[in-house]
Coordinates of C-alpha atoms in Angstrom, one line a residue:
X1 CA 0.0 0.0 0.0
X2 CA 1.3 3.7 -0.7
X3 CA 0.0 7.0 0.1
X4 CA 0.1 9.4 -1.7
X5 CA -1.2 13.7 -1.6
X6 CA -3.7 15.5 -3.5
X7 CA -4.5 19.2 -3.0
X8 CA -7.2 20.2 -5.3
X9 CA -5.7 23.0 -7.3
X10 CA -8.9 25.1 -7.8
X11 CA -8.9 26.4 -3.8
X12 CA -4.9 27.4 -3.5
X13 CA -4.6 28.4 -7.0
X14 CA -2.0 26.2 -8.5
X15 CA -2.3 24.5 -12.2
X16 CA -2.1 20.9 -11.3
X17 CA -2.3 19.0 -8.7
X18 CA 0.5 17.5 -6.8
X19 CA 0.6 13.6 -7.3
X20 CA 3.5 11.9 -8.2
X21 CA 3.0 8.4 -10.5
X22 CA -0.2 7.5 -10.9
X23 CA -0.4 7.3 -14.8
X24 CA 0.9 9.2 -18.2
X25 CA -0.8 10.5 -20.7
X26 CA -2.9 8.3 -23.6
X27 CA -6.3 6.9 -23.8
X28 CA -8.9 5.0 -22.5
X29 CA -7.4 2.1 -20.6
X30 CA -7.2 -1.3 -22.1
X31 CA -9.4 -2.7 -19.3
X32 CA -13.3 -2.3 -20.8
X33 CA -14.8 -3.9 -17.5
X34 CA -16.6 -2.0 -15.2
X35 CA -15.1 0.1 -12.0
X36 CA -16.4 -1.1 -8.6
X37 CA -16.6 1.5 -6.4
X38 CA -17.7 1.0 -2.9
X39 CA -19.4 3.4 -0.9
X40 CA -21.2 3.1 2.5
X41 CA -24.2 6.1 1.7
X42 CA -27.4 5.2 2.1
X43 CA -29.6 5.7 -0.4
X44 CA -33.2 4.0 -0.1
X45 CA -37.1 4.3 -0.7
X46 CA -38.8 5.6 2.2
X47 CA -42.5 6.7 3.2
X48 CA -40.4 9.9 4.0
X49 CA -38.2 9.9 1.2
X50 CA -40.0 8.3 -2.0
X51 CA -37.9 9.9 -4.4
X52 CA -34.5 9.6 -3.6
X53 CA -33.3 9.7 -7.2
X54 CA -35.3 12.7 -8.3
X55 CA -33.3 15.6 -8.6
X56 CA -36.2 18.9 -7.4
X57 CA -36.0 16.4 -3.9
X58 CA -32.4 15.3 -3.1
X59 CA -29.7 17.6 -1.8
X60 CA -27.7 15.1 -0.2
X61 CA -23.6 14.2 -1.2
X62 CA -25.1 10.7 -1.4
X63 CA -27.5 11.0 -4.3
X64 CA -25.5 14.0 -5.7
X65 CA -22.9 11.9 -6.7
X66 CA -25.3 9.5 -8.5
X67 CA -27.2 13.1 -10.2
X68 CA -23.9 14.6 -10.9
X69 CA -22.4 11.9 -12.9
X70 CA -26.0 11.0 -15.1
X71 CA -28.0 13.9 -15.4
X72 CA -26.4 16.9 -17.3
X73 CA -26.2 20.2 -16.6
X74 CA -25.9 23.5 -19.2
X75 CA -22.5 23.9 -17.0
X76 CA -20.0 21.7 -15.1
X77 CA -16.9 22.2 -12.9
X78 CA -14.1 21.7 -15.1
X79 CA -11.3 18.7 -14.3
X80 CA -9.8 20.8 -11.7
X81 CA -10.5 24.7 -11.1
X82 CA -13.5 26.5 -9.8
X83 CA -14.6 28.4 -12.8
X84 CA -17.8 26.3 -14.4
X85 CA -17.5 25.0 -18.2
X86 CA -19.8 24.6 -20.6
X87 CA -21.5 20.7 -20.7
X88 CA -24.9 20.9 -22.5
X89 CA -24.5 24.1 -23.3
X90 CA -22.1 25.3 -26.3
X91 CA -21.9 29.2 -23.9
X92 CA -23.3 30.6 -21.2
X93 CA -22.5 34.0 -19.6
X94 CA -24.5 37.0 -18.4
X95 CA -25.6 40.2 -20.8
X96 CA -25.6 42.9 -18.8
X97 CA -23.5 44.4 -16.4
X98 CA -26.5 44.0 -13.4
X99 CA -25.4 40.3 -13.6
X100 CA -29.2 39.7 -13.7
X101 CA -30.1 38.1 -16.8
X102 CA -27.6 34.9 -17.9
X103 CA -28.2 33.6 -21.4
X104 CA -27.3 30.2 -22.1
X105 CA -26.7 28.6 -25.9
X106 CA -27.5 24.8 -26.2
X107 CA -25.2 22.0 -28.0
X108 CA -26.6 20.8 -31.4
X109 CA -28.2 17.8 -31.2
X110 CA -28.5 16.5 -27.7
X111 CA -30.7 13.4 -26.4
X112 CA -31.7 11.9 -23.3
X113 CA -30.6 8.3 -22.5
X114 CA -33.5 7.2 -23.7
X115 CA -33.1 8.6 -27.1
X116 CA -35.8 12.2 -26.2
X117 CA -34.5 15.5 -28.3
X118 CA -33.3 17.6 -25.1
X119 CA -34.1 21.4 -26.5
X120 CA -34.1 24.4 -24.5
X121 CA -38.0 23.8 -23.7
X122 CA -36.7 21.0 -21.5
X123 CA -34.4 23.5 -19.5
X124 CA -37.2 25.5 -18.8
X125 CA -39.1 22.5 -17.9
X126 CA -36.7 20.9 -15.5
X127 CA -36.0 24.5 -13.6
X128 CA -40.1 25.4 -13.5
X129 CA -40.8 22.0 -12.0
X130 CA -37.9 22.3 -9.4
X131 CA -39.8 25.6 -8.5
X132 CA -43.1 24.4 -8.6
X133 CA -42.4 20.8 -6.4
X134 CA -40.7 23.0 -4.0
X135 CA -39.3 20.1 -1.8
X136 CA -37.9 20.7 1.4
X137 CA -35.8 17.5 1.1
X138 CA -34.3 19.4 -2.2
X139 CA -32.3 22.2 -3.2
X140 CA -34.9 24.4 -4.3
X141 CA -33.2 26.9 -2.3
X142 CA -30.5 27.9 -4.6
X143 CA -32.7 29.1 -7.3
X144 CA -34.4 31.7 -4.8
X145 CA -33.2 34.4 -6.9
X146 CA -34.6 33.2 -9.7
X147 CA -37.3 35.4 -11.5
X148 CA -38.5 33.3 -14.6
X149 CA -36.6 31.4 -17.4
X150 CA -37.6 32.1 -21.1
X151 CA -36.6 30.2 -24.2
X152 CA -35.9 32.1 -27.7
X153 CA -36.3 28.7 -30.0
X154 CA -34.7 25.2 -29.4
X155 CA -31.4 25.8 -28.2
X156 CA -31.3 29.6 -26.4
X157 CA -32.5 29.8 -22.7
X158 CA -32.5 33.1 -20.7
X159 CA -32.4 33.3 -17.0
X160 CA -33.8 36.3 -15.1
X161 CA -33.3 36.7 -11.9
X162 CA -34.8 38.8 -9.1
X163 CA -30.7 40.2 -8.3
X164 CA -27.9 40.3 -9.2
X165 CA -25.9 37.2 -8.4
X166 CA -22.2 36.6 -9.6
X167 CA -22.6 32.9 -8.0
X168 CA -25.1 31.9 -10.1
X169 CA -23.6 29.9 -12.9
X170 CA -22.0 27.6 -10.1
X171 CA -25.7 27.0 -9.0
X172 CA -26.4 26.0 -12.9
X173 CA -23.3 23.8 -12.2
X174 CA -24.8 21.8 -9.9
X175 CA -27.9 18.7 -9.8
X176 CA -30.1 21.8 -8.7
X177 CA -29.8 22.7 -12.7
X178 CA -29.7 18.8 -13.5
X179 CA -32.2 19.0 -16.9
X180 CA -34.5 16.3 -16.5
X181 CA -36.8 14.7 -19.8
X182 CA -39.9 16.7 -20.0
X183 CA -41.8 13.7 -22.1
X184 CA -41.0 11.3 -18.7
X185 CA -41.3 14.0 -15.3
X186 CA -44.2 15.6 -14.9
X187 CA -44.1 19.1 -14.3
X188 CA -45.5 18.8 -10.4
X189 CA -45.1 15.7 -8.9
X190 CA -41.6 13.7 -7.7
X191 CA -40.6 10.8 -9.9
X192 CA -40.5 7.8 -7.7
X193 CA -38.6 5.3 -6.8
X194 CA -35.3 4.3 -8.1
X195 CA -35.2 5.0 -11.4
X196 CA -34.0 8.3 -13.4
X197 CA -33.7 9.3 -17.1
X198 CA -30.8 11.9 -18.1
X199 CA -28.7 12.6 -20.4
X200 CA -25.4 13.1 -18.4
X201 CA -22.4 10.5 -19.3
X202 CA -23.8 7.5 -17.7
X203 CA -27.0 5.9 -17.4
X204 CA -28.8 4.3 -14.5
X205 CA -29.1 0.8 -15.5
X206 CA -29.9 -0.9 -12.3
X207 CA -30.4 0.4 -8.8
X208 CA -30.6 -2.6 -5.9
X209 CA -31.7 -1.0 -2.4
X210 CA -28.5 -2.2 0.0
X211 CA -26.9 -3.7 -2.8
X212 CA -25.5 -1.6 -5.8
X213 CA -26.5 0.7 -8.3
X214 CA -24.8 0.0 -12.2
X215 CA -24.1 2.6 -14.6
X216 CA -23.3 2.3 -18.4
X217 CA -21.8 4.2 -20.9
X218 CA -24.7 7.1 -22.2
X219 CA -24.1 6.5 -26.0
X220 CA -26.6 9.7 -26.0
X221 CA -24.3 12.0 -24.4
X222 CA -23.0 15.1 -25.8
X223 CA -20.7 17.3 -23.8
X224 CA -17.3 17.9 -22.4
X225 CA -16.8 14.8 -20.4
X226 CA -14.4 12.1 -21.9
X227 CA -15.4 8.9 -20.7
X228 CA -12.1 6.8 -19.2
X229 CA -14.1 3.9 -18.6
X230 CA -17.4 2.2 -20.2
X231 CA -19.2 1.6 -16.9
X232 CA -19.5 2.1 -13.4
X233 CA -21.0 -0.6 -10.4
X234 CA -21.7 0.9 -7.2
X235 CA -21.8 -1.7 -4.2
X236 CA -23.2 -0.4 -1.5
X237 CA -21.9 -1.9 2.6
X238 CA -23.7 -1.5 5.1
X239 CA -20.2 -1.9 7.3
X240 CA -17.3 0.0 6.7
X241 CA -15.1 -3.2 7.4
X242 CA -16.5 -4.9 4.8
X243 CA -15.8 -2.7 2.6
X244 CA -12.3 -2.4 3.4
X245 CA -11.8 -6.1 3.2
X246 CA -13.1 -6.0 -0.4
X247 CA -10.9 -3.4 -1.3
X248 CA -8.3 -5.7 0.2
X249 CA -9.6 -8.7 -1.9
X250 CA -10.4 -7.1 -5.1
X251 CA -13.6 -7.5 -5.1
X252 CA -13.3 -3.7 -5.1
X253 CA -11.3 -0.9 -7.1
X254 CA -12.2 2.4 -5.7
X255 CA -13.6 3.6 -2.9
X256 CA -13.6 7.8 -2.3
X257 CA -14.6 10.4 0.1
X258 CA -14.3 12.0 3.5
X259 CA -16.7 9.4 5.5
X260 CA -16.3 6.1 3.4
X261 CA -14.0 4.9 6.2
X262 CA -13.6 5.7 9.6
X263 CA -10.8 6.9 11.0
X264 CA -9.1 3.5 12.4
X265 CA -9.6 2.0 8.8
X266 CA -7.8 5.4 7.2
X267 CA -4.8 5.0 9.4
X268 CA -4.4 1.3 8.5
X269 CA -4.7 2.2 5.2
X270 CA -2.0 5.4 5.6
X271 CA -0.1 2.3 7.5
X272 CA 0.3 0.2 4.6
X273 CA -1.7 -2.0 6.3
X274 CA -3.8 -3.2 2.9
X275 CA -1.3 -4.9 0.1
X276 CA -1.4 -3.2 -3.5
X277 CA -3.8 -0.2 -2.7
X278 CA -2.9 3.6 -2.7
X279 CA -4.4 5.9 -0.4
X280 CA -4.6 9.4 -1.9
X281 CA -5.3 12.4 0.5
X282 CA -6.3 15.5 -0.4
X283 CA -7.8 19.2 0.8
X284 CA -11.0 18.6 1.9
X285 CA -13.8 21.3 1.1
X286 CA -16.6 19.2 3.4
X287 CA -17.8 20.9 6.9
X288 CA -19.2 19.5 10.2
X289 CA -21.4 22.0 11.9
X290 CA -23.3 21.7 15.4
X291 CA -26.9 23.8 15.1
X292 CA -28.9 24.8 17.0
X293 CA -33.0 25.1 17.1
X294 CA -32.9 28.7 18.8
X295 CA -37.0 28.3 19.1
X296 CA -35.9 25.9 21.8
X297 CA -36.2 26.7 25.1
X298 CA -32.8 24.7 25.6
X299 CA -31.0 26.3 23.6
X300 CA -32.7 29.4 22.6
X301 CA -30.6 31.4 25.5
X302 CA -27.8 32.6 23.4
X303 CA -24.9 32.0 26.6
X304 CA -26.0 28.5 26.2
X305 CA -24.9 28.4 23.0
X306 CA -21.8 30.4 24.0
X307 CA -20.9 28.4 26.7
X308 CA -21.3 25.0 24.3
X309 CA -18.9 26.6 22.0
X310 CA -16.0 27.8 25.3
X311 CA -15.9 24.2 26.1
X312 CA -15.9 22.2 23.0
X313 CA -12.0 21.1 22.3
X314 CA -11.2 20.5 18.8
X315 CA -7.9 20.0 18.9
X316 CA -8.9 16.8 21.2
X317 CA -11.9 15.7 19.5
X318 CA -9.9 15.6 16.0
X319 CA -7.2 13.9 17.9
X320 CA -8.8 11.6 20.0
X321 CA -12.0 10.7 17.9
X322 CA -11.2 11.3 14.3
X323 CA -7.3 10.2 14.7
X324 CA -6.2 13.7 12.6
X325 CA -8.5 12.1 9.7
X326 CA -10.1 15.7 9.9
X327 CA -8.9 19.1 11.1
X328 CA -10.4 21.5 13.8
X329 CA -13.1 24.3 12.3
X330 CA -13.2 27.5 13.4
X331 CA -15.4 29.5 11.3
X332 CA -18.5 28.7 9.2
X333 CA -16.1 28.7 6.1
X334 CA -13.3 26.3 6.1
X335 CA -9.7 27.1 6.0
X336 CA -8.9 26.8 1.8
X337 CA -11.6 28.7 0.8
X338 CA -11.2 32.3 0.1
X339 CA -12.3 34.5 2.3
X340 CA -12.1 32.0 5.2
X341 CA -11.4 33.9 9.0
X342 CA -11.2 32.0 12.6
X343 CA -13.6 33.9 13.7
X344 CA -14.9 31.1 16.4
X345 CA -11.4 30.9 18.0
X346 CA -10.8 35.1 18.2
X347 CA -14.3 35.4 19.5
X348 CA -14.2 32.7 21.8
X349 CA -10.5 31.6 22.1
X350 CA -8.8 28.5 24.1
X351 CA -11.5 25.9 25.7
X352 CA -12.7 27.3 28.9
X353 CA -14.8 26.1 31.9
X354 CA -13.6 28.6 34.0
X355 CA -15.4 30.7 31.0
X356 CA -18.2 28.9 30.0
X357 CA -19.5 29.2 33.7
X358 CA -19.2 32.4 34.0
X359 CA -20.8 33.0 31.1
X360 CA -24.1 30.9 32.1
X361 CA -24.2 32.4 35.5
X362 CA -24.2 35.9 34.3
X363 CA -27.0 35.0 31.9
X364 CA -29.1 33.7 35.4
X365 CA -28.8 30.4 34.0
X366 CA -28.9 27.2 36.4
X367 CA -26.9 24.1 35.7
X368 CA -26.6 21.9 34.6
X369 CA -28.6 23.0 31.3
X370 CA -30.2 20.1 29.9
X371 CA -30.2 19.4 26.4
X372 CA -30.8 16.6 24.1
X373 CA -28.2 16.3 21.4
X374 CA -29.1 14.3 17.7
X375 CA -27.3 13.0 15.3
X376 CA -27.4 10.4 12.1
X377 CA -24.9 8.0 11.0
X378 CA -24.2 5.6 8.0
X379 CA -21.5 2.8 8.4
X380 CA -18.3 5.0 7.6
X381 CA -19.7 7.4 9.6
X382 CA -18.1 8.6 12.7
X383 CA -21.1 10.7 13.8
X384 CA -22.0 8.3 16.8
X385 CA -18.5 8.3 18.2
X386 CA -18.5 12.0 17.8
X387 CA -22.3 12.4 19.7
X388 CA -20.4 10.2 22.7
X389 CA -17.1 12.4 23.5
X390 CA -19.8 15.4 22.7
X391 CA -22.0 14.4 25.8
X392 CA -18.7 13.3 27.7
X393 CA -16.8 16.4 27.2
X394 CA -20.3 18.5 28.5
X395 CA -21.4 16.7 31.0
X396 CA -17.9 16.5 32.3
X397 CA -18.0 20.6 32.6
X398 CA -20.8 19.9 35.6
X399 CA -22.6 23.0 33.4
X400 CA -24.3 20.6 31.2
X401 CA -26.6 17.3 30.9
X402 CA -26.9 16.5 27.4
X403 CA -28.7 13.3 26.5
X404 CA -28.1 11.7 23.3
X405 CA -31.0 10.4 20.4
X406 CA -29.7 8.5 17.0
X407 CA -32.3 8.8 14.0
X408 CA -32.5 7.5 10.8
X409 CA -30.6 8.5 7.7
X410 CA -33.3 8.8 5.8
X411 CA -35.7 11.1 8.0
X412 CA -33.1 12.9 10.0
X413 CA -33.2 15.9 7.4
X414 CA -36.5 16.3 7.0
X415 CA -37.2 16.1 10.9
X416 CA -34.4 18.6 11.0
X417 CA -36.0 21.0 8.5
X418 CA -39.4 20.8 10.9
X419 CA -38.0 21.9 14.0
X420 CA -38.2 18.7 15.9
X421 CA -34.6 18.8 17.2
X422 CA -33.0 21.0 19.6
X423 CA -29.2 20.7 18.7
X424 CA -28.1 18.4 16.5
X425 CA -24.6 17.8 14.0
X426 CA -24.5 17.6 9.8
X427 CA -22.3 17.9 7.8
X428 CA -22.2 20.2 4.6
X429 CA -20.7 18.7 1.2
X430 CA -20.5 22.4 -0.7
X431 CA -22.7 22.9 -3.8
X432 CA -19.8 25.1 -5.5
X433 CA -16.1 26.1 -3.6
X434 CA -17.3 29.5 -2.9
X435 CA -17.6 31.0 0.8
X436 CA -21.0 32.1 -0.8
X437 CA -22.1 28.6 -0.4
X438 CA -21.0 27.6 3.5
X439 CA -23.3 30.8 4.8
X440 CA -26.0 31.3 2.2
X441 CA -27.4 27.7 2.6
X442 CA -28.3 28.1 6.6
X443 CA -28.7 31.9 6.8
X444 CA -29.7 33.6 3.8
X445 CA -31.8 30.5 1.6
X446 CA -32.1 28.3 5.1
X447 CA -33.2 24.9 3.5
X448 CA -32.6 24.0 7.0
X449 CA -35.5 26.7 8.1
X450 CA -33.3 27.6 11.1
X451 CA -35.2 30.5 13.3
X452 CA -32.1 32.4 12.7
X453 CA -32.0 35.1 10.6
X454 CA -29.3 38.0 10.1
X455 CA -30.8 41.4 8.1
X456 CA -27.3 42.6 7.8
X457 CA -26.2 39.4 6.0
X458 CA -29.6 38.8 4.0
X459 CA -29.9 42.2 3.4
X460 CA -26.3 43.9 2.8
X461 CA -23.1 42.0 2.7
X462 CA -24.3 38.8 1.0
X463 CA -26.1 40.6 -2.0
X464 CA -23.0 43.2 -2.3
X465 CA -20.6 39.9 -2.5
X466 CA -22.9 38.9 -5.3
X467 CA -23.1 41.5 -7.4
X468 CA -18.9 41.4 -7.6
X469 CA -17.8 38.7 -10.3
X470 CA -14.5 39.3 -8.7
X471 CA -14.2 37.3 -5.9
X472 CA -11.3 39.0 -4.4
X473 CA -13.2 41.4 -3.7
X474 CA -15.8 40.3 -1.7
X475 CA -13.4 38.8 1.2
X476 CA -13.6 41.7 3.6
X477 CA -17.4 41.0 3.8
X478 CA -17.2 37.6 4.2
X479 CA -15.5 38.1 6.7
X480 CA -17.8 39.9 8.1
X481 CA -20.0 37.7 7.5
X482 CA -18.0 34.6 9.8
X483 CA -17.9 37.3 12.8
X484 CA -21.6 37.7 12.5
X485 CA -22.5 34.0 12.5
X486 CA -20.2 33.7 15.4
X487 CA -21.6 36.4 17.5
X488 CA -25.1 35.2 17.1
X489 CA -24.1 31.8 17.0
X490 CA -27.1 30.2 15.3
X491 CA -24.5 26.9 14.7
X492 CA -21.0 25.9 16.0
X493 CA -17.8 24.8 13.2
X494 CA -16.2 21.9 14.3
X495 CA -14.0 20.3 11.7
X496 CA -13.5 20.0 8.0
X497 CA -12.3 17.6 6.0
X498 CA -9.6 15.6 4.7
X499 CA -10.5 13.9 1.4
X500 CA -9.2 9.9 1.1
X501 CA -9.6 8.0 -1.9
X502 CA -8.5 4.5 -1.5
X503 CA -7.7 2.6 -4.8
X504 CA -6.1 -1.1 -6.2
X505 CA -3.2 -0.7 -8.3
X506 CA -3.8 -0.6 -11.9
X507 CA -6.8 1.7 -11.1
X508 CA -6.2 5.5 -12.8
X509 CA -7.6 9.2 -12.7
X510 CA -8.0 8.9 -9.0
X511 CA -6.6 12.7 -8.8
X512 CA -9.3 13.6 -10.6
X513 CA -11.8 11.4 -9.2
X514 CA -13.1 14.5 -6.5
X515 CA -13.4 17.8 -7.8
X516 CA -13.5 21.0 -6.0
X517 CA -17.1 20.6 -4.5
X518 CA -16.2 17.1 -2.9
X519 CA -18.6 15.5 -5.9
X520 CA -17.0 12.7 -7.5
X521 CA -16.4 12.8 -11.2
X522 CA -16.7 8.5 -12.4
X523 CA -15.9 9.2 -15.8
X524 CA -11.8 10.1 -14.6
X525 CA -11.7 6.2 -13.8
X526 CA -10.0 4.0 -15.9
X527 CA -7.8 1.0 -15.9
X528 CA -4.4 1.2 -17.1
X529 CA -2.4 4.2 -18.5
X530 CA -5.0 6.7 -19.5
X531 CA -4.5 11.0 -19.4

């Protein structure tokens, strides 16, 4: 086993990333099978979750990485770099200086998978009906500022929007702008089960709840991808040792991203622990965030909240729980992206108890608070373990009794987004690199409805940061922007990411395989010597 580094290029501005020996230039690889990848998501049909594959109600990293690689969207995030590319469409850019209208020009000649004309009348389609469903499970959100869309014949589309918004061809970059087939969604209702139709460079031939999901070659596609492989199988574990031992066997090829493994299985990995496989680390761009219900009478005291964030220790919970798989958060945007300030840690500084009473007797408040902490966790998560040395590290303070209560994956947002927990932990997998999309999520479009709001963000710094297609510009307000959130302290950074991608020998593109917003891009894959 080897290990190797990857630091995405896109957030610290080099050309190319640095990795050392894993392939030269050429073609496809000579190897036509499919790539197994294993993955321990959960993706499955639920009474609260009946379309899991339906892009208007799925804003998950699980299901993103399935939209991402088989739908298409008019732009994509390029091989490495943050600046989107044309896919389905031939152009794209905005035609006046407002940055309110963005026109987009359509390939020639594009189908669906299953063989449907894709014209502009589709686009409009596909963004109307993510509008009209409105999901709360989905990422209707990030078309908020989206007036109408308009077609001028076949292959133009026009977006208008209600402001200017420098961010918004990343949004187009993303499944929220996935185009769906007009002639097989209907314009109102989700389309169930596991199934999809798209026109993206694979096709969804098979999904098996638990079991794996295979994707094919789209003959039909037209766009800048090239394809490195002719298929992809997804086998899903339900136990992140099992997936480890089938890396180990061969039974798997690939297996990528920040919670595939937990930490023990990463540092045997790192180790050398697993003959003939390369582990590839690289700068993560994923968040962990603790938020808070601030309707709650637990936690709607703001010294409460304070007092959480003087005793939480990152430095040991990185170290002691995640084994330096991740590294300690302290701001709402992670250290990488531009923009980003420690605003946690000059607000709040070293770990206090000393502090954090104070703090809670000033406010009148008696102790120990009780509050009921929640969390979700798949197999390669390490959310549980993290829940446990939460309610250690609090209740050990004597200022706190925190309870713990585990739900399932597949309700946890939605029970989130209706106010039925207090304080609870998720992590955030960005829609697009941009600080613009670690504080407009939860305080300006809220998909998680939090009770916090912030006029001076919603209303003044995030709309001047958008109207500024210069992103240098726009880092004194984001700044800003981290001191607000840590003030008010709606939600408290913990960690971010390292990205691992664990592969066999033989196995190639794995420096491409995750692209600057942590989705994973299949069609890099390949066996052999490929470029």
């Amino acid at each position: 086993m080897k290990s190797k580094l990857l630091v995405l290029p896109a957030l610290l501005g080099l050309s190319a990333p640095v990795l050392a020996g894993c392939g030269g230039s050429g073609g496809s690889g000579s190897d036509s099978s499919a790539i197994v990848v294993g993955s321990t998501d959960s993706i499955v049909v639920s009474k609260d979750n009946p379309s899991p594959l339906d892009p208007a109600t799925s804003y998950d990293a699980a299901t993103w990485n399935i939209l991402s690689n088989t739908f298409q969207m008019l732009l994509r995030l390029p091989r490495s770099g943050t600046t989107p590319q044309p896919d389905a469409a031939e152009s794209c850019a905005f035609s006046d200086t407002k940055s309110e209208t963005y026109r987009c020009k359509l390939r020639a000649g594009l189908k669906f998978s299953n063989g449907d004309a894709l014209t502009s009348e589709d686009v409009k389609f596909s963004f109307d009906r993510m509008l009209k469903i409105k999901s709360d499970l989905g990422p209707v959100s990030l078309l908020s500022g989206l007036k109408k869309v308009e077609t001028q014949g076949d292959q133009e589309v026009i977006f208008d929007l209600k402001a200017s918004d420098a961010t918004f061809p990343y949004k187009l970059a993303t499944p929220a702008g996935a185009i769906v087939d007009s002639q097989v969604y209907q314009a109102d209702k989700p389309y169930e089960g596991l199934k999809l139709v798209g026109s993206g460079p694979y096709k969804l031939d098979s999904f098996t709840q638990g079991d794996k999901a295979v994707l094919s070659k789209n003959d039909n596609y037209h766009g800048n991808v090239v394809m490195k492989n002719s298929g992809i199988e997804i086998k899903f574990f339900d136990d992140s040792a099992k997936m480890k031992n089938a890396l180990a066997d061969g039974s798997v090829d690939v297996v990528g991203g920040s919670s595939a493994f937990k930490p023990a299985q990463i540092t045997a990995l790192q180790a050398g622990k697993v003959k003939d496989v390369t582990l590839t680390e690289a700068s993560g761009t994923e968040t962990r965030y603790l938020f808070f219900n601030t309707k709650d009478a637990s936690v709607a005291p703001k010294a409460v909240r304070v007092a959480i964030a003087q005793l939480i220790n990152r430095s040991t919970l990185t170290r002691d729980t995640f084994q330096r798989t991740v590294d300690p958060l302290y701001s709402i945007v992670p250290q990488g992206i531009a923009g980003h300030k420690n605003s946690f840690y000059n607000l709040y500084g070293d770990p206090s108890q000393a502090h954090a009473a104070k703090t809670l007797s000033d406010a009148g408040i008696s102790t120990p608070v009780k509050i009921t902490y929640t969390y979700r966790t798949t197999a390669g998560s390490s959310a549980g373990e993290e829940a446990v040395w939460l309610q250690k590290s609090l209740n050990a303070s004597g200022l706190f009794d925190v309870s713990l209560k585990k739900v399932a994956y597949d309700s946890f947002v939605g029970n989130a987004i209706g106010g039925k927990f207090a304080f609870y932990g998720l992590g955030w997998a960005p829609d697009f690199p941009d600080a613009d999309n670690y504080i407009a999520p939860f305080i300006s479009e809220n998909f998680l409805d939090l009770p916090y709001k912030s006029n001076e963000i919603n209303n003044t710094l995030l709309p001047r940061t958008r109207a500024d297609a210069d992103r240098s510009n726009t880092v004194t307000d984001f700044g800003s922007m981290q001191d607000i959130v840590a003030r008010d302290i709606p939600l408290i950074p913990v960690w971010q990411s390292k990205g691992y991608v664990a592969a066999r020998d033989g196995i190639t593109g794995v420096e491409w395989l995750i692209n600057s917003s942590s989705t994973t891009q299949y069609w890099e894959l390949g066996h052999g010597v490929t470029g």
